[in-house]
Amino acid sequence: VQLQASGGGLVQPGGSLRLSCTASGFTFSDYVMGWQRQTPGNEREDVASITTSGSHTTYSDSVKGRFTISRDNTRNTVYLQMNNLKPEDTAVYYCVAKERIALKYRYWGQGTQVTVSS
């Protein structure tokens, strides 16, 4: 199983980034996909998730209205569009996957660094 995230980088406050994550080694369309983030010394936190068909999404309160998660099951890829970025969004972002009825995410990738700073 591989979850290859990309698209991170350095951006100024108010800027935008789009993260991508391409999956392999499992049936992508059968898995709920999500993004989590982690800062040094803190636990990983949920940012957004999307159901298998893409019909339903959820967001943490801290990113609601600024971030959009989407997926393309034909490309085995999930995206996170991040707009109006704030310094507190600085973190390593991880792409995660779980079976439809699972309580916890089963797979995660290597992470991509997002730094929001002027």
Coordinates of C-alpha atoms in Angstrom, one line a residue:
V1 CA 0.0 0.0 0.0
Q2 CA 1.2 3.5 -0.9
L3 CA -0.2 6.9 -0.3
Q4 CA 2.0 9.5 -2.1
A5 CA 1.2 13.0 -1.0
S6 CA 2.5 16.1 -2.8
G7 CA 1.9 19.8 -3.2
G8 CA 3.1 21.2 0.1
G9 CA 5.4 24.1 0.4
L10 CA 5.9 27.6 1.7
V11 CA 3.1 30.1 1.2
Q12 CA 2.3 33.6 2.6
P13 CA -0.8 34.1 4.8
G14 CA -3.9 34.4 2.7
G15 CA -2.4 32.2 0.0
S16 CA -3.5 28.9 -1.5
L17 CA -2.1 25.4 -2.0
R18 CA -3.5 22.2 -3.4
L19 CA -2.4 18.9 -2.0
S20 CA -2.7 15.7 -3.9
C21 CA -2.4 12.1 -2.8
T22 CA -2.2 9.2 -5.2
A23 CA -3.0 5.8 -3.7
S24 CA -2.0 2.3 -4.8
G25 CA -2.2 -1.2 -3.4
F26 CA -5.8 -1.2 -2.4
T27 CA -9.2 -0.6 -4.0
F28 CA -9.3 3.1 -3.7
S29 CA -13.0 3.5 -4.5
D30 CA -13.9 1.3 -1.5
Y31 CA -12.1 3.5 1.0
V32 CA -13.1 6.6 2.8
M33 CA -10.2 9.1 2.3
G34 CA -9.1 11.9 4.5
W35 CA -6.4 14.4 5.4
Q36 CA -4.8 14.8 8.8
R37 CA -2.1 17.2 10.0
Q38 CA 0.4 17.2 12.8
T39 CA 2.6 19.8 14.4
P40 CA 5.7 19.0 16.6
G41 CA 4.7 17.8 20.0
N42 CA 1.0 17.4 19.1
E43 CA -1.1 14.5 18.1
R44 CA -2.3 14.1 14.5
E45 CA -5.7 15.8 14.0
D46 CA -8.4 15.2 11.4
V47 CA -8.7 18.0 8.9
A48 CA -11.2 16.6 6.3
S49 CA -12.7 13.4 5.0
I50 CA -14.7 12.3 2.0
T51 CA -16.9 9.3 1.5
T52 CA -16.2 6.6 -1.1
S53 CA -18.3 8.2 -3.8
G54 CA -17.4 11.7 -2.9
S55 CA -21.0 12.6 -2.0
H56 CA -20.3 13.6 1.5
T57 CA -17.5 15.6 3.1
T58 CA -16.6 16.6 6.6
Y59 CA -14.2 19.3 7.9
S60 CA -12.8 20.3 11.2
D61 CA -14.1 23.6 12.5
S62 CA -10.7 25.2 12.1
V63 CA -10.7 24.8 8.3
K64 CA -14.4 24.8 7.4
G65 CA -15.1 27.3 4.7
R66 CA -11.4 27.5 3.6
F67 CA -10.5 24.0 2.7
T68 CA -12.1 21.7 0.2
I69 CA -11.6 17.9 -0.1
S70 CA -12.3 16.1 -3.3
R71 CA -11.5 12.8 -5.0
D72 CA -11.1 11.3 -8.4
N73 CA -11.7 7.5 -8.3
T74 CA -10.6 7.1 -11.9
R75 CA -7.1 8.4 -10.9
N76 CA -7.0 6.9 -7.4
T77 CA -6.3 10.5 -6.1
V78 CA -7.6 12.6 -3.3
Y79 CA -7.1 16.4 -3.2
L80 CA -7.2 19.1 -0.5
Q81 CA -7.7 22.6 -1.8
M82 CA -6.5 25.0 0.9
N83 CA -7.5 28.7 0.6
N84 CA -6.9 31.7 2.8
L85 CA -4.1 29.9 4.6
K86 CA -3.2 31.0 8.1
P87 CA 0.1 30.6 10.0
E88 CA -1.7 28.1 12.3
D89 CA -2.3 25.8 9.3
T90 CA 1.5 25.1 9.3
A91 CA 1.9 21.4 9.8
V92 CA 2.8 18.1 8.1
Y93 CA -0.3 17.0 6.2
Y94 CA -1.0 13.3 5.8
C95 CA -3.3 11.5 3.4
V96 CA -5.2 8.7 5.2
A97 CA -7.6 5.9 4.2
K98 CA -10.0 3.6 6.0
E99 CA -12.7 1.1 5.1
R100 CA -16.2 2.4 5.0
I101 CA -17.3 1.1 8.4
A102 CA -14.0 1.4 10.2
L103 CA -13.6 3.7 13.1
K104 CA -9.9 4.4 12.6
Y105 CA -7.8 5.1 9.5
R106 CA -5.9 2.1 8.4
Y107 CA -3.3 3.5 5.9
W108 CA -1.4 6.8 5.8
G109 CA 1.4 8.2 3.7
Q110 CA 4.7 10.0 4.3
G111 CA 3.2 13.4 4.7
T112 CA 3.9 16.7 3.0
Q113 CA 5.0 19.9 4.8
V114 CA 2.9 23.0 4.6
T115 CA 4.4 26.2 6.0
V116 CA 2.4 29.5 6.1
S117 CA 4.6 32.4 6.8
S118 CA 5.4 35.9 5.6

